[in-house]
Amino acid sequence: MRSTGATSSGCGRSWCSTSCRTSGSPTSGTSIARNSSSGCSRPGSHVRGTRRPLPARPILAPNRTFRGGSRRIMTSRITTTAATPTADLARFIVEARVPVDVRGTTRRYLLDWLGSTVAGGELRPPTIIREVINSLGGHPQATVLADGSRTSAPLAALANAAASHVLEMDDLDRASISHPAAPVVAAALAVAERDGATGEELLDAIAIGYEVMIRVGEALGPSHYEHWHTTGTAGTFGAAAAAARIGRLDAQATLSALGSAGTMTAGLWEFLADGAMSKQLHPGKAAHDGVLAALLAARGFTAASRILEGAKGLLAAMSDAPDLDALTEGLSISMERWRIENVSFKVHASCRHTHPAVDAALQLREQHELHPAQIERVEVRVYSQALGLLDGMEPTTPYAAKFSLPFCVASALRFGDLAPHRFSDQTIADADTLALTERVTFTTDPALDLLYPAAWPSIVSILLRTGERLEARIDHPAGDPESGITEADIAAKFRTLTDAILGERSAALAHAVLEAEPTPSAAAIARLATATVPSNAPA
Amino acid sequence: MRSTGATSSGCGRSWCSTSCRTSGSPTSGTSIARNSSSGCSRPGSHVRGTRRPLPARPILAPNRTFRGGSRRIMTSRITTTAATPTADLARFIVEARVPVDVRGTTRRYLLDWLGSTVAGGELRPPTIIREVINSLGGHPQATVLADGSRTSAPLAALANAAASHVLEMDDLDRASISHPAAPVVAAALAVAERDGATGEELLDAIAIGYEVMIRVGEALGPSHYEHWHTTGTAGTFGAAAAAARIGRLDAQATLSALGSAGTMTAGLWEFLADGAMSKQLHPGKAAHDGVLAALLAARGFTAASRILEGAKGLLAAMSDAPDLDALTEGLSISMERWRIENVSFKVHASCRHTHPAVDAALQLREQHELHPAQIERVEVRVYSQALGLLDGMEPTTPYAAKFSLPFCVASALRFGDLAPHRFSDQTIADADTLALTERVTFTTDPALDLLYPAAWPSIVSILLRTGERLEARIDHPAGDPESGITEADIAAKFRTLTDAILGERSAALAHAVLEAEPTPSAAAIARLATATVPSNAPA
């Protein structure tokens, strides 16, 4: 039995006073009807753009574990009494059935988020946020991973989301140009711990949160990204979706959660000009406000029912070229192909827009056993959409260096990787690296623009002192599903980030998140993921 | 001695770890230099628009206590090392000297906010917010007026700001089209209580918060208001300014507080289509996030330094026709004419856009001793900019009725006032009122558009059953400074709203806030303003 109105009785979880579902299982909805064997008009094409992804160029691991181009038949579509895009998303959040293999995939993104969060927790921006949170107090509902303290779910989500985004190694979705893990996993984990949700409920909420966030980001589109940090804006929807799912809100309350989330979305790129700390605040606030939106909705707080598509809603206010279809195209509670499966992992600790050039440079370095002394100059061609983040960035701070394409390429050529410790007060003052950085230039290439955001391509051309010219092109940097990245790669990245902080719990956590049955609960994950050894992460 | 860098020592207040001023007095700054006897190019013209305000048409009280059109000479202007508008505002926040008479004026706005907050606290939207806040917990730093509980300053600010905006009787600034008291006073009061600030510090922070919020709202302009609820967006700046002032942040930290505030600003009008509760959430979140921004900045959290004027900043992202000059024109730390002096009080419990028509109807009712039975029909002409809020609104709920111009005009004609109890489940179902409502129509008048927002004009034409036609025009509804409203009027409104809730403390609170010397502290105000008697406020 499932209630659908605001007068339903409580479900036994403490935050659901008026509007929650009484049944835990989201799989029994007989009202979802309308089968459609035709389904999605763009099956398998979840990366939005003007053309299909180019052939993959594997960098790290050639064996593919993701299904980038497979065709699936949609078996059912959402129908609601008020068939609007936001209402369709609300119904999807309530009733979606996450396939077993998607749950398995979700475990990798959860582990990857934990690695970034554990390793980033001691850095300055999340530390300040944590100090403020500690000064505010709150009931011990959820764990702040960096120090093991417990506070209210929204504040724990804020702290953990901010921590997860500071190393610039958390995952990245190309189609929406956003980092879904940071707000979505942080919100899901905090609410799941608070409510004692099962590990499977946690995974489902994460997969659903990704789906909603990415679709909203796609709908907002690249014009939105010119001013707005999509990780903050669309992220609030993803966090609210995950929180609402775990909180077992019904469709009406979930719609209100999305409405309140949408009317709290924020996050401007202006901070980039100062290399300031807002980039971590944005997913933090998205996670916080998404949880808050769900908590409000659970108690009957109403909000716009058409927050996305309405005349004074998000798309009208914050996008010059919204793509409304992205919200619901192919959406189905029993769909097999999920947006989360197309999200890219990051193997370098820099802005994703630098990665294709870095990978091309690494490829040339390896193929030709290059040494910096051989290099006369390096010319990089990028898609022009990358300029918004890369233009004018100088390695003035370790964080700013993550957005300096010349510094990133030079460091990769010099050291053969771009691990977190390549960005420190020492490395950005290193004379040899800076000398090589000076010899790297970059420009835009209109041919590359056409491929974005389905692919994020770059071409690196190296002129040797001998006069010889080497060139490599990367369309899908390492970590893109098309590039091939294995569970072993993801686990190895996690261990690299966390071994020094978690000690032997690092391996235990990786095993628990990737393989243990049943999936560990949020509380169990938090116990393993809490830093107790001083972090050696770079400043 | 005043520190200006991030390495200064603490000031003895618990939230200032790295960036606060060590001196409490903000009046000694010798660095503000550059006197200018020419000063502002538009002295006294703080209501922005294409022309000067029209002659006032007094409705309630003819004796003027505000200085709507007086000319003042600016005696000094802000100078900063980086002379950008946002930096100028930051310096102003830190160093402004609030004149004694402006402090006196500010007392009235503080009392008026308290009336709305006390009377609104038991209504459903702020009650739900309070339930959620109670479920989160927090250190007892500041008082939630509706129930006397104490929680963290940001959460108390959220609760009180939401409560203050639900009756639709809190103040309204025409030039910025925003309600400054809701976010600014709520934030100032919470932080002042937390920090044990003096009553004078509280008043100064409120006056400064109004100044910043209104200037930001003016800069965003009417195009912003088409999608965004300026009370939420500009309100975050006002709240941050007030919090930063009370927290004694230096100019650099205050600039960071504005930067973080700006990158958290949000609030869309889409909820209006559903008559949903977001209108209270917006000032609540503005107050919360403004306080959070100041708390972060106090600990060294950096943010965009040009959040308002930058290429990816607030004005670029959220306004089609920004007015950058509004941010700093006439701004001076020793200015005598403040934006707060031009803010309108509301004497009717409905949307401000209904007030000129309501006042015109009341004027005709009184002059001609009208009875509803005499009235054939009522035709109202309004400025078209009011349609954004009034168009299509039906009295389907007590709250929606506050935005139904026909219902408001009909109720005023029937009862002779538009007090809070005119909006209840009973009144919106009253057959006689609805019959009269049916006979009220409204349209726009291009001639009135030209006056907005300097004036908010309406013309009411009543056709009697005798064939006689009566007409009245109001450019400045009751409560506008131009209309004449006295301290006694404000106190009377406060008593009407709070006597049933506060009992004999109502008079004591009015006296304390308006007249007591020294000005009572936030803690003393909170003690008097806490509801202990069940509210009789209308549902």
PDB file of N, CA and C in Angstrom, chain B residues 81-159:
ATOM      1  N   THR B  81      41.668  50.433  -2.079  1.00  0.00           N
ATOM      2  CA  THR B  81      42.823  50.146  -2.920  1.00  0.00           C
ATOM      3  C   THR B  81      42.359  49.599  -4.256  1.00  0.00           C
ATOM      4  N   ALA B  82      41.421  48.681  -4.232  1.00  0.00           N
ATOM      5  CA  ALA B  82      40.823  48.200  -5.476  1.00  0.00           C
ATOM      6  C   ALA B  82      39.445  48.836  -5.573  1.00  0.00           C
ATOM      7  N   ALA B  83      39.354  49.904  -6.340  1.00  0.00           N
ATOM      8  CA  ALA B  83      38.118  50.694  -6.348  1.00  0.00           C
ATOM      9  C   ALA B  83      37.093  50.053  -7.265  1.00  0.00           C
ATOM     10  N   THR B  84      36.558  48.941  -6.838  1.00  0.00           N
ATOM     11  CA  THR B  84      35.479  48.296  -7.568  1.00  0.00           C
ATOM     12  C   THR B  84      34.209  48.468  -6.755  1.00  0.00           C
ATOM     13  N   PRO B  85      33.049  48.363  -7.418  1.00  0.00           N
ATOM     14  CA  PRO B  85      31.805  48.572  -6.669  1.00  0.00           C
ATOM     15  C   PRO B  85      31.662  47.645  -5.470  1.00  0.00           C
ATOM     16  N   THR B  86      31.972  46.361  -5.648  1.00  0.00           N
ATOM     17  CA  THR B  86      31.808  45.459  -4.513  1.00  0.00           C
ATOM     18  C   THR B  86      32.776  45.809  -3.392  1.00  0.00           C
ATOM     19  N   ALA B  87      33.996  46.160  -3.757  1.00  0.00           N
ATOM     20  CA  ALA B  87      34.959  46.557  -2.727  1.00  0.00           C
ATOM     21  C   ALA B  87      34.519  47.841  -2.034  1.00  0.00           C
ATOM     22  N   ASP B  88      33.928  48.757  -2.789  1.00  0.00           N
ATOM     23  CA  ASP B  88      33.403  49.975  -2.171  1.00  0.00           C
ATOM     24  C   ASP B  88      32.312  49.636  -1.153  1.00  0.00           C
ATOM     25  N   LEU B  89      31.441  48.724  -1.523  1.00  0.00           N
ATOM     26  CA  LEU B  89      30.388  48.319  -0.586  1.00  0.00           C
ATOM     27  C   LEU B  89      30.993  47.674   0.668  1.00  0.00           C
ATOM     28  N   ALA B  90      32.032  46.863   0.464  1.00  0.00           N
ATOM     29  CA  ALA B  90      32.666  46.220   1.615  1.00  0.00           C
ATOM     30  C   ALA B  90      33.238  47.266   2.565  1.00  0.00           C
ATOM     31  N   ARG B  91      33.934  48.249   1.996  1.00  0.00           N
ATOM     32  CA  ARG B  91      34.485  49.309   2.841  1.00  0.00           C
ATOM     33  C   ARG B  91      33.381  50.074   3.564  1.00  0.00           C
ATOM     34  N   PHE B  92      32.315  50.327   2.845  1.00  0.00           N
ATOM     35  CA  PHE B  92      31.172  51.011   3.448  1.00  0.00           C
ATOM     36  C   PHE B  92      30.629  50.213   4.629  1.00  0.00           C
ATOM     37  N   ILE B  93      30.481  48.920   4.445  1.00  0.00           N
ATOM     38  CA  ILE B  93      29.944  48.077   5.523  1.00  0.00           C
ATOM     39  C   ILE B  93      30.827  48.176   6.767  1.00  0.00           C
ATOM     40  N   VAL B  94      32.121  48.184   6.560  1.00  0.00           N
ATOM     41  CA  VAL B  94      33.049  48.194   7.686  1.00  0.00           C
ATOM     42  C   VAL B  94      33.067  49.552   8.388  1.00  0.00           C
ATOM     43  N   GLU B  95      33.034  50.614   7.617  1.00  0.00           N
ATOM     44  CA  GLU B  95      33.393  51.915   8.181  1.00  0.00           C
ATOM     45  C   GLU B  95      32.253  52.920   8.261  1.00  0.00           C
ATOM     46  N   ALA B  96      31.102  52.605   7.723  1.00  0.00           N
ATOM     47  CA  ALA B  96      30.025  53.595   7.682  1.00  0.00           C
ATOM     48  C   ALA B  96      29.653  54.065   9.083  1.00  0.00           C
ATOM     49  N   ARG B  97      29.404  55.348   9.183  1.00  0.00           N
ATOM     50  CA  ARG B  97      28.915  55.937  10.434  1.00  0.00           C
ATOM     51  C   ARG B  97      27.429  56.249  10.247  1.00  0.00           C
ATOM     52  N   VAL B  98      26.615  55.604  11.034  1.00  0.00           N
ATOM     53  CA  VAL B  98      25.164  55.764  10.890  1.00  0.00           C
ATOM     54  C   VAL B  98      24.736  56.973  11.726  1.00  0.00           C
ATOM     55  N   PRO B  99      24.154  57.994  11.097  1.00  0.00           N
ATOM     56  CA  PRO B  99      23.736  59.188  11.854  1.00  0.00           C
ATOM     57  C   PRO B  99      22.693  58.836  12.915  1.00  0.00           C
ATOM     58  N   VAL B 100      22.669  59.658  13.941  1.00  0.00           N
ATOM     59  CA  VAL B 100      21.747  59.406  15.054  1.00  0.00           C
ATOM     60  C   VAL B 100      20.298  59.358  14.578  1.00  0.00           C
ATOM     61  N   ASP B 101      19.929  60.265  13.679  1.00  0.00           N
ATOM     62  CA  ASP B 101      18.523  60.266  13.242  1.00  0.00           C
ATOM     63  C   ASP B 101      18.200  59.047  12.383  1.00  0.00           C
ATOM     64  N   VAL B 102      19.194  58.537  11.674  1.00  0.00           N
ATOM     65  CA  VAL B 102      18.952  57.318  10.890  1.00  0.00           C
ATOM     66  C   VAL B 102      18.797  56.118  11.821  1.00  0.00           C
ATOM     67  N   ARG B 103      19.595  56.134  12.893  1.00  0.00           N
ATOM     68  CA  ARG B 103      19.374  55.085  13.907  1.00  0.00           C
ATOM     69  C   ARG B 103      17.938  55.144  14.439  1.00  0.00           C
ATOM     70  N   GLY B 104      17.466  56.336  14.674  1.00  0.00           N
ATOM     71  CA  GLY B 104      16.095  56.481  15.172  1.00  0.00           C
ATOM     72  C   GLY B 104      15.075  55.942  14.185  1.00  0.00           C
ATOM     73  N   THR B 105      15.285  56.268  12.918  1.00  0.00           N
ATOM     74  CA  THR B 105      14.400  55.740  11.877  1.00  0.00           C
ATOM     75  C   THR B 105      14.460  54.225  11.849  1.00  0.00           C
ATOM     76  N   THR B 106      15.680  53.703  11.990  1.00  0.00           N
ATOM     77  CA  THR B 106      15.867  52.253  11.919  1.00  0.00           C
ATOM     78  C   THR B 106      15.069  51.538  13.003  1.00  0.00           C
ATOM     79  N   ARG B 107      14.917  52.174  14.160  1.00  0.00           N
ATOM     80  CA  ARG B 107      14.118  51.573  15.238  1.00  0.00           C
ATOM     81  C   ARG B 107      12.706  51.253  14.761  1.00  0.00           C
ATOM     82  N   ARG B 108      12.145  52.125  13.928  1.00  0.00           N
ATOM     83  CA  ARG B 108      10.770  51.895  13.458  1.00  0.00           C
ATOM     84  C   ARG B 108      10.686  50.651  12.573  1.00  0.00           C
ATOM     85  N   TYR B 109      11.699  50.502  11.714  1.00  0.00           N
ATOM     86  CA  TYR B 109      11.687  49.331  10.830  1.00  0.00           C
ATOM     87  C   TYR B 109      11.923  48.049  11.625  1.00  0.00           C
ATOM     88  N   LEU B 110      12.760  48.147  12.647  1.00  0.00           N
ATOM     89  CA  LEU B 110      12.966  46.998  13.522  1.00  0.00           C
ATOM     90  C   LEU B 110      11.657  46.604  14.210  1.00  0.00           C
ATOM     91  N   LEU B 111      10.955  47.603  14.754  1.00  0.00           N
ATOM     92  CA  LEU B 111       9.685  47.288  15.427  1.00  0.00           C
ATOM     93  C   LEU B 111       8.675  46.722  14.445  1.00  0.00           C
ATOM     94  N   ASP B 112       8.620  47.320  13.254  1.00  0.00           N
ATOM     95  CA  ASP B 112       7.651  46.849  12.261  1.00  0.00           C
ATOM     96  C   ASP B 112       7.939  45.399  11.873  1.00  0.00           C
ATOM     97  N   TRP B 113       9.227  45.067  11.747  1.00  0.00           N
ATOM     98  CA  TRP B 113       9.593  43.673  11.448  1.00  0.00           C
ATOM     99  C   TRP B 113       9.163  42.754  12.589  1.00  0.00           C
ATOM    100  N   LEU B 114       9.380  43.202  13.821  1.00  0.00           N
ATOM    101  CA  LEU B 114       9.001  42.374  14.965  1.00  0.00           C
ATOM    102  C   LEU B 114       7.504  42.077  14.960  1.00  0.00           C
ATOM    103  N   GLY B 115       6.693  43.074  14.591  1.00  0.00           N
ATOM    104  CA  GLY B 115       5.251  42.852  14.541  1.00  0.00           C
ATOM    105  C   GLY B 115       4.880  41.752  13.553  1.00  0.00           C
ATOM    106  N   SER B 116       5.446  41.832  12.371  1.00  0.00           N
ATOM    107  CA  SER B 116       5.153  40.804  11.362  1.00  0.00           C
ATOM    108  C   SER B 116       5.659  39.438  11.790  1.00  0.00           C
ATOM    109  N   THR B 117       6.804  39.431  12.436  1.00  0.00           N
ATOM    110  CA  THR B 117       7.415  38.145  12.812  1.00  0.00           C
ATOM    111  C   THR B 117       6.630  37.474  13.930  1.00  0.00           C
ATOM    112  N   VAL B 118       6.272  38.258  14.926  1.00  0.00           N
ATOM    113  CA  VAL B 118       5.504  37.697  16.040  1.00  0.00           C
ATOM    114  C   VAL B 118       4.146  37.198  15.552  1.00  0.00           C
ATOM    115  N   ALA B 119       3.483  38.019  14.727  1.00  0.00           N
ATOM    116  CA  ALA B 119       2.137  37.659  14.281  1.00  0.00           C
ATOM    117  C   ALA B 119       2.139  36.540  13.247  1.00  0.00           C
ATOM    118  N   GLY B 120       3.247  36.395  12.521  1.00  0.00           N
ATOM    119  CA  GLY B 120       3.274  35.382  11.464  1.00  0.00           C
ATOM    120  C   GLY B 120       3.798  34.030  11.896  1.00  0.00           C
ATOM    121  N   GLY B 121       4.390  33.984  13.072  1.00  0.00           N
ATOM    122  CA  GLY B 121       5.135  32.794  13.463  1.00  0.00           C
ATOM    123  C   GLY B 121       4.353  31.507  13.519  1.00  0.00           C
ATOM    124  N   GLU B 122       3.049  31.608  13.786  1.00  0.00           N
ATOM    125  CA  GLU B 122       2.261  30.389  13.942  1.00  0.00           C
ATOM    126  C   GLU B 122       1.644  29.906  12.626  1.00  0.00           C
ATOM    127  N   LEU B 123       1.809  30.675  11.568  1.00  0.00           N
ATOM    128  CA  LEU B 123       1.222  30.236  10.298  1.00  0.00           C
ATOM    129  C   LEU B 123       2.011  29.049   9.740  1.00  0.00           C
ATOM    130  N   ARG B 124       1.399  28.373   8.797  1.00  0.00           N
ATOM    131  CA  ARG B 124       1.902  27.068   8.381  1.00  0.00           C
ATOM    132  C   ARG B 124       3.318  27.108   7.780  1.00  0.00           C
ATOM    133  N   PRO B 125       3.613  27.982   6.835  1.00  0.00           N
ATOM    134  CA  PRO B 125       4.965  27.897   6.237  1.00  0.00           C
ATOM    135  C   PRO B 125       6.087  28.053   7.262  1.00  0.00           C
ATOM    136  N   PRO B 126       6.078  29.096   8.092  1.00  0.00           N
ATOM    137  CA  PRO B 126       7.173  29.181   9.072  1.00  0.00           C
ATOM    138  C   PRO B 126       7.115  28.088  10.133  1.00  0.00           C
ATOM    139  N   THR B 127       5.945  27.558  10.392  1.00  0.00           N
ATOM    140  CA  THR B 127       5.860  26.463  11.370  1.00  0.00           C
ATOM    141  C   THR B 127       6.566  25.215  10.843  1.00  0.00           C
ATOM    142  N   ILE B 128       6.361  24.912   9.573  1.00  0.00           N
ATOM    143  CA  ILE B 128       7.054  23.750   9.005  1.00  0.00           C
ATOM    144  C   ILE B 128       8.568  23.975   9.040  1.00  0.00           C
ATOM    145  N   ILE B 129       8.978  25.161   8.653  1.00  0.00           N
ATOM    146  CA  ILE B 129      10.417  25.469   8.695  1.00  0.00           C
ATOM    147  C   ILE B 129      10.947  25.285  10.118  1.00  0.00           C
ATOM    148  N   ARG B 130      10.176  25.724  11.089  1.00  0.00           N
ATOM    149  CA  ARG B 130      10.603  25.598  12.485  1.00  0.00           C
ATOM    150  C   ARG B 130      10.684  24.128  12.901  1.00  0.00           C
ATOM    151  N   GLU B 131       9.729  23.328  12.451  1.00  0.00           N
ATOM    152  CA  GLU B 131       9.794  21.894  12.763  1.00  0.00           C
ATOM    153  C   GLU B 131      11.070  21.270  12.208  1.00  0.00           C
ATOM    154  N   VAL B 132      11.399  21.630  10.985  1.00  0.00           N
ATOM    155  CA  VAL B 132      12.628  21.086  10.382  1.00  0.00           C
ATOM    156  C   VAL B 132      13.848  21.565  11.166  1.00  0.00           C
ATOM    157  N   ILE B 133      13.875  22.846  11.492  1.00  0.00           N
ATOM    158  CA  ILE B 133      14.996  23.395  12.257  1.00  0.00           C
ATOM    159  C   ILE B 133      15.146  22.674  13.594  1.00  0.00           C
ATOM    160  N   ASN B 134      14.024  22.451  14.248  1.00  0.00           N
ATOM    161  CA  ASN B 134      14.093  21.741  15.528  1.00  0.00           C
ATOM    162  C   ASN B 134      14.645  20.331  15.353  1.00  0.00           C
ATOM    163  N   SER B 135      14.343  19.715  14.211  1.00  0.00           N
ATOM    164  CA  SER B 135      14.832  18.352  13.979  1.00  0.00           C
ATOM    165  C   SER B 135      16.332  18.326  13.701  1.00  0.00           C
ATOM    166  N   LEU B 136      16.900  19.464  13.331  1.00  0.00           N
ATOM    167  CA  LEU B 136      18.324  19.512  13.003  1.00  0.00           C
ATOM    168  C   LEU B 136      19.198  19.769  14.222  1.00  0.00           C
ATOM    169  N   GLY B 137      18.676  20.536  15.177  1.00  0.00           N
ATOM    170  CA  GLY B 137      19.475  20.893  16.342  1.00  0.00           C
ATOM    171  C   GLY B 137      20.506  21.963  16.025  1.00  0.00           C
ATOM    172  N   GLY B 138      21.157  22.451  17.081  1.00  0.00           N
ATOM    173  CA  GLY B 138      22.158  23.508  16.910  1.00  0.00           C
ATOM    174  C   GLY B 138      22.461  24.143  18.247  1.00  0.00           C
ATOM    175  N   HIS B 139      23.661  24.696  18.366  1.00  0.00           N
ATOM    176  CA  HIS B 139      24.019  25.373  19.615  1.00  0.00           C
ATOM    177  C   HIS B 139      23.060  26.533  19.871  1.00  0.00           C
ATOM    178  N   PRO B 140      22.701  26.779  21.128  1.00  0.00           N
ATOM    179  CA  PRO B 140      21.710  27.830  21.430  1.00  0.00           C
ATOM    180  C   PRO B 140      22.311  29.225  21.344  1.00  0.00           C
ATOM    181  N   GLN B 141      22.407  29.727  20.148  1.00  0.00           N
ATOM    182  CA  GLN B 141      23.047  31.023  19.914  1.00  0.00           C
ATOM    183  C   GLN B 141      22.052  32.162  19.765  1.00  0.00           C
ATOM    184  N   ALA B 142      20.891  31.856  19.209  1.00  0.00           N
ATOM    185  CA  ALA B 142      19.927  32.919  18.915  1.00  0.00           C
ATOM    186  C   ALA B 142      18.517  32.358  19.032  1.00  0.00           C
ATOM    187  N   THR B 143      17.567  33.252  19.260  1.00  0.00           N
ATOM    188  CA  THR B 143      16.206  32.859  19.595  1.00  0.00           C
ATOM    189  C   THR B 143      15.300  32.779  18.372  1.00  0.00           C
ATOM    190  N   VAL B 144      14.543  31.706  18.299  1.00  0.00           N
ATOM    191  CA  VAL B 144      13.438  31.609  17.341  1.00  0.00           C
ATOM    192  C   VAL B 144      12.222  32.222  18.024  1.00  0.00           C
ATOM    193  N   LEU B 145      11.756  33.365  17.511  1.00  0.00           N
ATOM    194  CA  LEU B 145      10.769  34.145  18.251  1.00  0.00           C
ATOM    195  C   LEU B 145       9.449  33.392  18.436  1.00  0.00           C
ATOM    196  N   ALA B 146       9.086  32.574  17.470  1.00  0.00           N
ATOM    197  CA  ALA B 146       7.757  31.953  17.530  1.00  0.00           C
ATOM    198  C   ALA B 146       7.604  30.993  18.696  1.00  0.00           C
ATOM    199  N   ASP B 147       8.696  30.363  19.118  1.00  0.00           N
ATOM    200  CA  ASP B 147       8.538  29.403  20.217  1.00  0.00           C
ATOM    201  C   ASP B 147       9.562  29.593  21.333  1.00  0.00           C
ATOM    202  N   GLY B 148      10.414  30.587  21.200  1.00  0.00           N
ATOM    203  CA  GLY B 148      11.380  30.847  22.255  1.00  0.00           C
ATOM    204  C   GLY B 148      12.539  29.871  22.295  1.00  0.00           C
ATOM    205  N   SER B 149      12.565  28.928  21.376  1.00  0.00           N
ATOM    206  CA  SER B 149      13.699  28.009  21.346  1.00  0.00           C
ATOM    207  C   SER B 149      14.936  28.754  20.847  1.00  0.00           C
ATOM    208  N   ARG B 150      16.089  28.174  21.133  1.00  0.00           N
ATOM    209  CA  ARG B 150      17.326  28.806  20.674  1.00  0.00           C
ATOM    210  C   ARG B 150      18.111  27.790  19.851  1.00  0.00           C
ATOM    211  N   THR B 151      18.697  28.269  18.787  1.00  0.00           N
ATOM    212  CA  THR B 151      19.466  27.392  17.915  1.00  0.00           C
ATOM    213  C   THR B 151      20.610  28.201  17.317  1.00  0.00           C
ATOM    214  N   SER B 152      21.286  27.619  16.344  1.00  0.00           N
ATOM    215  CA  SER B 152      22.419  28.329  15.746  1.00  0.00           C
ATOM    216  C   SER B 152      21.927  29.605  15.061  1.00  0.00           C
ATOM    217  N   ALA B 153      22.805  30.571  14.935  1.00  0.00           N
ATOM    218  CA  ALA B 153      22.410  31.857  14.354  1.00  0.00           C
ATOM    219  C   ALA B 153      21.849  31.727  12.943  1.00  0.00           C
ATOM    220  N   PRO B 154      22.464  30.942  12.054  1.00  0.00           N
ATOM    221  CA  PRO B 154      21.867  30.850  10.711  1.00  0.00           C
ATOM    222  C   PRO B 154      20.466  30.256  10.730  1.00  0.00           C
ATOM    223  N   LEU B 155      20.247  29.249  11.557  1.00  0.00           N
ATOM    224  CA  LEU B 155      18.922  28.627  11.582  1.00  0.00           C
ATOM    225  C   LEU B 155      17.890  29.533  12.250  1.00  0.00           C
ATOM    226  N   ALA B 156      18.285  30.264  13.282  1.00  0.00           N
ATOM    227  CA  ALA B 156      17.353  31.221  13.882  1.00  0.00           C
ATOM    228  C   ALA B 156      16.993  32.306  12.880  1.00  0.00           C
ATOM    229  N   ALA B 157      17.988  32.746  12.129  1.00  0.00           N
ATOM    230  CA  ALA B 157      17.721  33.761  11.098  1.00  0.00           C
ATOM    231  C   ALA B 157      16.749  33.220  10.056  1.00  0.00           C
ATOM    232  N   LEU B 158      16.944  31.982   9.661  1.00  0.00           N
ATOM    233  CA  LEU B 158      16.035  31.347   8.697  1.00  0.00           C
ATOM    234  C   LEU B 158      14.606  31.318   9.232  1.00  0.00           C
ATOM    235  N   ALA B 159      14.445  30.866  10.456  1.00  0.00           N
ATOM    236  CA  ALA B 159      13.104  30.744  11.037  1.00  0.00           C
ATOM    237  C   ALA B 159      12.421  32.102  11.152  1.00  0.00           C
TER     238      ALA B 159
END
